[in-house]
mmCIF file of N, CA, C and O in Angstrom:
data_model
loop_
_atom_site.group_PDB
_atom_site.id
_atom_site.type_symbol
_atom_site.label_atom_id
_atom_site.label_comp_id
_atom_site.label_asym_id
_atom_site.label_seq_id
_atom_site.Cartn_x
_atom_site.Cartn_y
_atom_site.Cartn_z
ATOM 1 N N ARG L 23 0.834 -1.194 0.000
ATOM 2 C CA ARG L 23 0.000 0.000 0.000
ATOM 3 C C ARG L 23 0.871 1.246 0.000
ATOM 4 O O ARG L 23 1.944 1.260 0.567
ATOM 5 N N LYS L 24 0.357 2.304 -0.608
ATOM 6 C CA LYS L 24 1.123 3.537 -0.633
ATOM 7 C C LYS L 24 0.955 4.287 0.682
ATOM 8 O O LYS L 24 0.045 4.034 1.461
ATOM 9 N N SER L 25 1.835 5.221 0.910
ATOM 10 C CA SER L 25 1.782 6.037 2.118
ATOM 11 C C SER L 25 0.518 6.889 2.108
ATOM 12 O O SER L 25 0.112 7.423 1.082
ATOM 13 N N ILE L 26 -0.110 7.006 3.264
ATOM 14 C CA ILE L 26 -1.341 7.777 3.403
ATOM 15 C C ILE L 26 -1.031 8.996 4.252
ATOM 16 O O ILE L 26 -0.617 8.874 5.391
ATOM 17 N N ASN L 27 -1.208 10.178 3.672
ATOM 18 C CA ASN L 27 -0.877 11.405 4.389
ATOM 19 C C ASN L 27 -2.033 12.376 4.511
ATOM 20 O O ASN L 27 -1.957 13.324 5.263
ATOM 21 N N THR L 28 -3.100 12.171 3.740
ATOM 22 C CA THR L 28 -4.224 13.092 3.796
ATOM 23 C C THR L 28 -5.533 12.327 3.873
ATOM 24 O O THR L 28 -5.614 11.170 3.456
ATOM 25 N N LEU L 29 -6.547 12.991 4.378
ATOM 26 C CA LEU L 29 -7.875 12.397 4.476
ATOM 27 C C LEU L 29 -8.410 12.028 3.102
ATOM 28 O O LEU L 29 -9.065 11.010 2.924
ATOM 29 N N GLU L 30 -8.075 12.835 2.104
ATOM 30 C CA GLU L 30 -8.556 12.591 0.750
ATOM 31 C C GLU L 30 -8.042 11.266 0.187
ATOM 32 O O GLU L 30 -8.646 10.678 -0.694
ATOM 33 N N GLN L 31 -6.905 10.792 0.687
ATOM 34 C CA GLN L 31 -6.369 9.521 0.225
ATOM 35 C C GLN L 31 -7.107 8.339 0.849
ATOM 36 O O GLN L 31 -6.966 7.223 0.390
ATOM 37 N N VAL L 32 -7.884 8.589 1.872
ATOM 38 C CA VAL L 32 -8.569 7.525 2.597
ATOM 39 C C VAL L 32 -10.024 7.398 2.165
ATOM 40 O O VAL L 32 -10.552 6.301 2.040
ATOM 41 N N ILE L 33 -10.685 8.517 1.938
ATOM 42 C CA ILE L 33 -12.106 8.483 1.573
ATOM 43 C C ILE L 33 -12.373 9.376 0.373
ATOM 44 O O ILE L 33 -11.589 10.276 0.069
ATOM 45 N N ASP L 34 -13.463 9.132 -0.299
ATOM 46 C CA ASP L 34 -13.887 9.934 -1.432
ATOM 47 C C ASP L 34 -14.717 11.103 -0.901
ATOM 48 O O ASP L 34 -15.889 10.944 -0.564
ATOM 49 N N LEU L 35 -14.109 12.280 -0.813
ATOM 50 C CA LEU L 35 -14.781 13.431 -0.208
ATOM 51 C C LEU L 35 -15.966 13.923 -1.026
ATOM 52 O O LEU L 35 -16.879 14.528 -0.488
ATOM 53 N N GLU L 36 -15.970 13.659 -2.315
ATOM 54 C CA GLU L 36 -17.106 14.091 -3.127
ATOM 55 C C GLU L 36 -18.379 13.364 -2.728
ATOM 56 O O GLU L 36 -19.470 13.885 -2.901
ATOM 57 N N LYS L 37 -18.232 12.159 -2.176
ATOM 58 C CA LYS L 37 -19.392 11.376 -1.743
ATOM 59 C C LYS L 37 -19.622 11.479 -0.242
ATOM 60 O O LYS L 37 -20.572 10.914 0.276
ATOM 61 N N ALA L 38 -18.748 12.188 0.439
ATOM 62 C CA ALA L 38 -18.817 12.286 1.893
ATOM 63 C C ALA L 38 -19.850 13.322 2.324
ATOM 64 O O ALA L 38 -20.139 14.268 1.590
ATOM 65 N N PRO L 39 -20.396 13.168 3.538
ATOM 66 C CA PRO L 39 -21.317 14.182 4.057
ATOM 67 C C PRO L 39 -20.583 15.508 4.294
ATOM 68 O O PRO L 39 -19.365 15.542 4.409
ATOM 69 N N SER L 40 -21.337 16.569 4.373
ATOM 70 C CA SER L 40 -20.746 17.907 4.478
ATOM 71 C C SER L 40 -19.856 18.062 5.707
ATOM 72 O O SER L 40 -18.820 18.721 5.639
ATOM 73 N N TRP L 41 -20.220 17.467 6.845
ATOM 74 C CA TRP L 41 -19.402 17.616 8.039
ATOM 75 C C TRP L 41 -18.012 17.030 7.836
ATOM 76 O O TRP L 41 -17.032 17.573 8.323
ATOM 77 N N LEU L 42 -17.921 15.936 7.069
ATOM 78 C CA LEU L 42 -16.617 15.330 6.842
ATOM 79 C C LEU L 42 -15.796 16.164 5.858
ATOM 80 O O LEU L 42 -14.581 16.278 5.994
ATOM 81 N N ARG L 43 -16.471 16.799 4.915
ATOM 82 C CA ARG L 43 -15.760 17.716 4.015
ATOM 83 C C ARG L 43 -15.192 18.889 4.805
ATOM 84 O O ARG L 43 -14.095 19.376 4.520
ATOM 85 N N GLU L 44 -15.926 19.327 5.839
ATOM 86 C CA GLU L 44 -15.432 20.412 6.694
ATOM 87 C C GLU L 44 -14.209 19.972 7.500
ATOM 88 O O GLU L 44 -13.275 20.744 7.693
ATOM 89 N N VAL L 45 -14.217 18.723 7.958
ATOM 90 C CA VAL L 45 -13.047 18.187 8.680
ATOM 91 C C VAL L 45 -11.843 18.200 7.753
ATOM 92 O O VAL L 45 -10.746 18.611 8.137
ATOM 93 N N ALA L 46 -12.034 17.742 6.514
ATOM 94 C CA ALA L 46 -10.933 17.717 5.549
ATOM 95 C C ALA L 46 -10.421 19.130 5.265
ATOM 96 O O ALA L 46 -9.214 19.360 5.168
ATOM 97 N N LYS L 47 -11.339 20.083 5.153
ATOM 98 C CA LYS L 47 -10.952 21.480 4.912
ATOM 99 C C LYS L 47 -10.132 22.005 6.089
ATOM 100 O O LYS L 47 -9.103 22.649 5.902
ATOM 101 N N ALA L 48 -10.572 21.709 7.303
ATOM 102 C CA ALA L 48 -9.836 22.147 8.494
ATOM 103 C C ALA L 48 -8.442 21.527 8.519
ATOM 104 O O ALA L 48 -7.462 22.189 8.883
ATOM 105 N N ALA L 49 -8.344 20.276 8.103
ATOM 106 C CA ALA L 49 -7.041 19.616 8.075
ATOM 107 C C ALA L 49 -6.123 20.289 7.047
ATOM 108 O O ALA L 49 -4.938 20.519 7.315
ATOM 109 N N ARG L 50 -6.671 20.606 5.878
ATOM 110 C CA ARG L 50 -5.864 21.274 4.839
ATOM 111 C C ARG L 50 -5.376 22.634 5.307
ATOM 112 O O ARG L 50 -4.290 23.077 4.934
ATOM 113 N N GLU L 51 -6.178 23.309 6.119
ATOM 114 C CA GLU L 51 -5.826 24.649 6.592
ATOM 115 C C GLU L 51 -5.065 24.605 7.920
ATOM 116 O O GLU L 51 -4.888 25.621 8.577
ATOM 117 N N ASN L 52 -4.633 23.406 8.310
ATOM 118 C CA ASN L 52 -3.874 23.191 9.547
ATOM 119 C C ASN L 52 -4.627 23.576 10.799
ATOM 120 O O ASN L 52 -4.039 23.894 11.823
ATOM 121 N N LEU L 53 -5.962 23.578 10.724
ATOM 122 C CA LEU L 53 -6.772 23.797 11.919
ATOM 123 C C LEU L 53 -6.993 22.466 12.639
ATOM 124 O O LEU L 53 -7.267 22.427 13.825
ATOM 125 N N LEU L 54 -6.879 21.411 11.903
ATOM 126 C CA LEU L 54 -6.962 20.055 12.446
ATOM 127 C C LEU L 54 -5.793 19.304 11.847
ATOM 128 O O LEU L 54 -5.647 19.252 10.633
ATOM 129 N N VAL L 55 -4.947 18.772 12.684
ATOM 130 C CA VAL L 55 -3.758 18.101 12.182
ATOM 131 C C VAL L 55 -3.740 16.670 12.697
ATOM 132 O O VAL L 55 -3.805 16.423 13.892
ATOM 133 N N ALA L 56 -3.679 15.732 11.768
ATOM 134 C CA ALA L 56 -3.504 14.328 12.110
ATOM 135 C C ALA L 56 -2.712 13.689 10.989
ATOM 136 O O ALA L 56 -2.809 14.083 9.835
ATOM 137 N N THR L 57 -1.910 12.723 11.346
ATOM 138 C CA THR L 57 -1.129 11.973 10.380
ATOM 139 C C THR L 57 -1.716 10.581 10.308
ATOM 140 O O THR L 57 -2.157 10.028 11.318
ATOM 141 N N PHE L 58 -1.723 10.008 9.125
ATOM 142 C CA PHE L 58 -2.182 8.635 8.959
ATOM 143 C C PHE L 58 -0.969 7.763 8.690
ATOM 144 O O PHE L 58 -0.088 8.136 7.925
ATOM 145 N N ALA L 59 -0.923 6.607 9.346
ATOM 146 C CA ALA L 59 0.206 5.695 9.181
ATOM 147 C C ALA L 59 -0.291 4.260 9.192
ATOM 148 O O ALA L 59 -1.388 3.974 9.683
ATOM 149 N N LYS L 60 0.510 3.372 8.654
ATOM 150 C CA LYS L 60 0.166 1.951 8.666
ATOM 151 C C LYS L 60 0.317 1.431 10.086
ATOM 152 O O LYS L 60 1.311 1.702 10.758
ATOM 153 N N GLY L 61 -0.678 0.676 10.538
ATOM 154 C CA GLY L 61 -0.668 0.145 11.894
ATOM 155 C C GLY L 61 0.329 -0.987 12.092
ATOM 156 O O GLY L 61 0.738 -1.655 11.141
ATOM 157 N N HIS L 62 0.697 -1.209 13.335
ATOM 158 C CA HIS L 62 1.609 -2.293 13.706
ATOM 159 C C HIS L 62 0.882 -3.631 13.555
ATOM 160 O O HIS L 62 -0.275 -3.759 13.969
ATOM 161 N N PRO L 63 1.539 -4.647 12.973
ATOM 162 C CA PRO L 63 0.871 -5.937 12.735
ATOM 163 C C PRO L 63 0.220 -6.559 13.972
ATOM 164 O O PRO L 63 -0.873 -7.118 13.868
ATOM 165 N N LEU L 64 0.846 -6.454 15.137
ATOM 166 C CA LEU L 64 0.255 -7.054 16.339
ATOM 167 C C LEU L 64 -0.984 -6.295 16.798
ATOM 168 O O LEU L 64 -1.974 -6.903 17.211
ATOM 169 N N LYS L 65 -0.955 -4.969 16.749
ATOM 170 C CA LYS L 65 -2.135 -4.181 17.121
ATOM 171 C C LYS L 65 -3.263 -4.418 16.126
ATOM 172 O O LYS L 65 -4.436 -4.366 16.467
ATOM 173 N N CYS L 66 -2.904 -4.689 14.876
ATOM 174 C CA CYS L 66 -3.902 -4.836 13.814
ATOM 175 C C CYS L 66 -4.542 -6.226 13.783
ATOM 176 O O CYS L 66 -5.433 -6.463 12.967
ATOM 177 N N LEU L 67 -4.120 -7.114 14.651
ATOM 178 C CA LEU L 67 -4.766 -8.428 14.706
ATOM 179 C C LEU L 67 -6.230 -8.296 15.096
ATOM 180 O O LEU L 67 -7.074 -9.072 14.659
ATOM 181 N N THR L 68 -6.529 -7.301 15.924
ATOM 182 C CA THR L 68 -7.901 -7.137 16.427
ATOM 183 C C THR L 68 -8.483 -5.751 16.169
ATOM 184 O O THR L 68 -9.572 -5.457 16.642
ATOM 185 N N ALA L 69 -7.760 -4.897 15.457
ATOM 186 C CA ALA L 69 -8.227 -3.520 15.259
ATOM 187 C C ALA L 69 -8.277 -3.168 13.784
ATOM 188 O O ALA L 69 -7.520 -3.686 12.978
ATOM 189 N N GLN L 70 -9.187 -2.260 13.466
ATOM 190 C CA GLN L 70 -9.250 -1.701 12.114
ATOM 191 C C GLN L 70 -8.409 -0.431 12.040
ATOM 192 O O GLN L 70 -7.846 -0.103 11.006
ATOM 193 N N ALA L 71 -8.350 0.272 13.154
ATOM 194 C CA ALA L 71 -7.558 1.495 13.278
ATOM 195 C C ALA L 71 -7.374 1.769 14.760
ATOM 196 O O ALA L 71 -8.120 1.250 15.589
ATOM 197 N N TYR L 72 -6.375 2.567 15.074
ATOM 198 C CA TYR L 72 -6.172 2.926 16.482
ATOM 199 C C TYR L 72 -5.351 4.201 16.553
ATOM 200 O O TYR L 72 -4.752 4.638 15.573
ATOM 201 N N THR L 73 -5.356 4.805 17.719
ATOM 202 C CA THR L 73 -4.540 5.982 18.001
ATOM 203 C C THR L 73 -4.198 5.950 19.483
ATOM 204 O O THR L 73 -4.730 5.135 20.232
ATOM 205 N N TYR L 74 -3.321 6.806 19.877
ATOM 206 C CA TYR L 74 -2.971 6.941 21.292
ATOM 207 C C TYR L 74 -3.444 8.312 21.755
ATOM 208 O O TYR L 74 -3.244 9.308 21.063
ATOM 209 N N ILE L 75 -4.052 8.364 22.924
ATOM 210 C CA ILE L 75 -4.610 9.619 23.430
ATOM 211 C C ILE L 75 -3.510 10.634 23.704
ATOM 212 O O ILE L 75 -3.666 11.816 23.448
ATOM 213 N N SER L 76 -2.370 10.172 24.178
ATOM 214 C CA SER L 76 -1.258 11.098 24.408
ATOM 215 C C SER L 76 -0.229 10.910 23.297
ATOM 216 O O SER L 76 -0.145 9.859 22.681
ATOM 217 N N GLY L 77 0.500 11.937 23.038
ATOM 218 C CA GLY L 77 1.518 11.862 21.997
ATOM 219 C C GLY L 77 1.082 12.543 20.722
ATOM 220 O O GLY L 77 0.128 13.328 20.699
ATOM 221 N N ASP L 78 1.782 12.228 19.647
ATOM 222 C CA ASP L 78 1.496 12.855 18.355
ATOM 223 C C ASP L 78 0.123 12.430 17.845
ATOM 224 O O ASP L 78 -0.295 11.294 18.047
ATOM 225 N N PRO L 79 -0.577 13.326 17.140
ATOM 226 C CA PRO L 79 -1.901 12.993 16.601
ATOM 227 C C PRO L 79 -1.784 12.123 15.349
ATOM 228 O O PRO L 79 -1.794 12.608 14.225
ATOM 229 N N ILE L 80 -1.641 10.826 15.560
ATOM 230 C CA ILE L 80 -1.491 9.870 14.471
ATOM 231 C C ILE L 80 -2.632 8.867 14.536
ATOM 232 O O ILE L 80 -2.922 8.318 15.595
ATOM 233 N N ILE L 81 -3.279 8.639 13.408
ATOM 234 C CA ILE L 81 -4.279 7.586 13.294
ATOM 235 C C ILE L 81 -3.639 6.459 12.498
ATOM 236 O O ILE L 81 -3.237 6.658 11.349
ATOM 237 N N TYR L 82 -3.496 5.318 13.142
ATOM 238 C CA TYR L 82 -2.894 4.151 12.505
ATOM 239 C C TYR L 82 -3.997 3.327 11.845
ATOM 240 O O TYR L 82 -4.973 2.962 12.493
ATOM 241 N N LEU L 83 -3.850 3.054 10.565
ATOM 242 C CA LEU L 83 -4.839 2.297 9.816
ATOM 243 C C LEU L 83 -4.327 0.885 9.576
ATOM 244 O O LEU L 83 -3.180 0.686 9.191
ATOM 245 N N CYS L 84 -5.203 -0.087 9.823
ATOM 246 C CA CYS L 84 -4.867 -1.489 9.640
ATOM 247 C C CYS L 84 -5.482 -2.013 8.352
ATOM 248 O O CYS L 84 -6.395 -1.404 7.797
ATOM 249 N N ASP L 85 -5.007 -3.152 7.895
ATOM 250 C CA ASP L 85 -5.530 -3.727 6.653
ATOM 251 C C ASP L 85 -7.038 -3.919 6.713
ATOM 252 O O ASP L 85 -7.738 -3.707 5.719
ATOM 253 N N MET L 86 -7.570 -4.321 7.875
ATOM 254 C CA MET L 86 -9.022 -4.534 8.003
ATOM 255 C C MET L 86 -9.812 -3.249 7.757
ATOM 256 O O MET L 86 -10.963 -3.299 7.344
ATOM 257 N N TYR L 87 -9.190 -2.107 7.994
ATOM 258 C CA TYR L 87 -9.841 -0.826 7.743
ATOM 259 C C TYR L 87 -10.261 -0.723 6.274
ATOM 260 O O TYR L 87 -11.351 -0.274 5.951
ATOM 261 N N PHE L 88 -9.387 -1.169 5.397
ATOM 262 C CA PHE L 88 -9.631 -1.033 3.962
ATOM 263 C C PHE L 88 -10.669 -2.035 3.449
ATOM 264 O O PHE L 88 -11.123 -1.916 2.315
ATOM 265 N N ASP L 89 -11.054 -2.995 4.279
ATOM 266 C CA ASP L 89 -12.118 -3.940 3.915
ATOM 267 C C ASP L 89 -13.500 -3.372 4.205
ATOM 268 O O ASP L 89 -14.504 -3.945 3.797
ATOM 269 N N GLU L 90 -13.554 -2.263 4.914
ATOM 270 C CA GLU L 90 -14.821 -1.635 5.292
ATOM 271 C C GLU L 90 -15.436 -0.884 4.108
ATOM 272 O O GLU L 90 -14.743 -0.487 3.179
ATOM 273 N N THR L 91 -16.724 -0.643 4.214
ATOM 274 C CA THR L 91 -17.406 0.210 3.238
ATOM 275 C C THR L 91 -16.949 1.649 3.459
ATOM 276 O O THR L 91 -16.339 1.970 4.490
ATOM 277 N N ALA L 92 -17.260 2.522 2.518
ATOM 278 C CA ALA L 92 -16.894 3.936 2.669
ATOM 279 C C ALA L 92 -17.512 4.516 3.946
ATOM 280 O O ALA L 92 -16.860 5.240 4.691
ATOM 281 N N GLU L 93 -18.762 4.160 4.209
ATOM 282 C CA GLU L 93 -19.415 4.651 5.432
ATOM 283 C C GLU L 93 -18.721 4.103 6.672
ATOM 284 O O GLU L 93 -18.507 4.825 7.644
ATOM 285 N N GLY L 94 -18.355 2.847 6.645
ATOM 286 C CA GLY L 94 -17.647 2.246 7.773
ATOM 287 C C GLY L 94 -16.312 2.920 8.025
ATOM 288 O O GLY L 94 -15.938 3.172 9.172
ATOM 289 N N ARG L 95 -15.582 3.239 6.949
ATOM 290 C CA ARG L 95 -14.296 3.913 7.106
ATOM 291 C C ARG L 95 -14.490 5.306 7.698
ATOM 292 O O ARG L 95 -13.715 5.742 8.548
ATOM 293 N N MET L 96 -15.545 6.015 7.284
ATOM 294 C CA MET L 96 -15.817 7.339 7.852
ATOM 295 C C MET L 96 -16.101 7.234 9.350
ATOM 296 O O MET L 96 -15.622 8.044 10.147
ATOM 297 N N GLN L 97 -16.889 6.227 9.732
ATOM 298 C CA GLN L 97 -17.217 6.050 11.150
ATOM 299 C C GLN L 97 -15.968 5.735 11.963
ATOM 300 O O GLN L 97 -15.796 6.239 13.077
ATOM 301 N N ILE L 98 -15.092 4.927 11.410
ATOM 302 C CA ILE L 98 -13.843 4.586 12.106
ATOM 303 C C ILE L 98 -12.983 5.834 12.285
ATOM 304 O O ILE L 98 -12.441 6.083 13.369
ATOM 305 N N LEU L 99 -12.852 6.636 11.230
ATOM 306 C CA LEU L 99 -12.049 7.860 11.341
ATOM 307 C C LEU L 99 -12.626 8.823 12.361
ATOM 308 O O LEU L 99 -11.883 9.437 13.137
ATOM 309 N N LEU L 100 -13.929 8.949 12.389
ATOM 310 C CA LEU L 100 -14.571 9.815 13.369
ATOM 311 C C LEU L 100 -14.307 9.299 14.785
ATOM 312 O O LEU L 100 -13.983 10.070 15.694
ATOM 313 N N HIS L 101 -14.410 7.997 14.968
ATOM 314 C CA HIS L 101 -14.143 7.376 16.267
ATOM 315 C C HIS L 101 -12.705 7.670 16.704
ATOM 316 O O HIS L 101 -12.462 8.067 17.845
ATOM 317 N N GLU L 102 -11.759 7.500 15.802
ATOM 318 C CA GLU L 102 -10.357 7.740 16.151
ATOM 319 C C GLU L 102 -10.089 9.229 16.385
ATOM 320 O O GLU L 102 -9.317 9.584 17.269
ATOM 321 N N ALA L 103 -10.729 10.099 15.624
ATOM 322 C CA ALA L 103 -10.583 11.537 15.855
ATOM 323 C C ALA L 103 -11.103 11.912 17.236
ATOM 324 O O ALA L 103 -10.541 12.779 17.914
ATOM 325 N N PHE L 104 -12.168 11.250 17.681
ATOM 326 C CA PHE L 104 -12.692 11.446 19.013
ATOM 327 C C PHE L 104 -11.624 11.136 20.060
ATOM 328 O O PHE L 104 -11.433 11.879 21.013
ATOM 329 N N HIS L 105 -10.881 10.042 19.842
ATOM 330 C CA HIS L 105 -9.795 9.704 20.761
ATOM 331 C C HIS L 105 -8.704 10.775 20.748
ATOM 332 O O HIS L 105 -8.140 11.105 21.786
ATOM 333 N N LEU L 106 -8.401 11.315 19.565
ATOM 334 C CA LEU L 106 -7.367 12.357 19.499
ATOM 335 C C LEU L 106 -7.761 13.597 20.284
ATOM 336 O O LEU L 106 -6.898 14.372 20.690
ATOM 337 N N SER L 107 -9.053 13.778 20.512
ATOM 338 C CA SER L 107 -9.504 14.911 21.316
ATOM 339 C C SER L 107 -9.290 14.657 22.810
ATOM 340 O O SER L 107 -9.561 15.514 23.624
ATOM 341 N N GLY L 108 -8.829 13.436 23.151
ATOM 342 C CA GLY L 108 -8.528 13.120 24.543
ATOM 343 C C GLY L 108 -9.524 12.203 25.209
ATOM 344 O O GLY L 108 -9.415 11.931 26.407
ATOM 345 N N GLU L 109 -10.484 11.711 24.475
ATOM 346 C CA GLU L 109 -11.517 10.843 25.042
ATOM 347 C C GLU L 109 -11.168 9.363 24.867
ATOM 348 O O GLU L 109 -10.678 8.969 23.828
ATOM 349 N N ALA L 110 -11.423 8.584 25.884
ATOM 350 C CA ALA L 110 -11.231 7.132 25.821
ATOM 351 C C ALA L 110 -12.523 6.475 25.389
ATOM 352 O O ALA L 110 -13.581 7.110 25.334
ATOM 353 N N ASP L 111 -12.452 5.173 25.085
ATOM 354 C CA ASP L 111 -13.675 4.416 24.718
ATOM 355 C C ASP L 111 -14.665 4.391 25.859
ATOM 356 O O ASP L 111 -14.376 4.418 26.988
#
């Protein structure tokens, strides 16, 4: 898989709801900053994506993430963004 650095590389924003297009716009304007990276194989045994509440704002994507529907991938990204705001499950 190629390196993933922007939200646009993960989802089709033209088909996305308006709120997600706003998130992407904020990210482009550096109002929201997150990096996407390939997840660690051991963490990805049971996860589609993950992040750490403390540390750099990185969302790690696992292979199972890419098996999801577009809507499922959006929900996963929103869930992980929630964690980046400091909230636990």
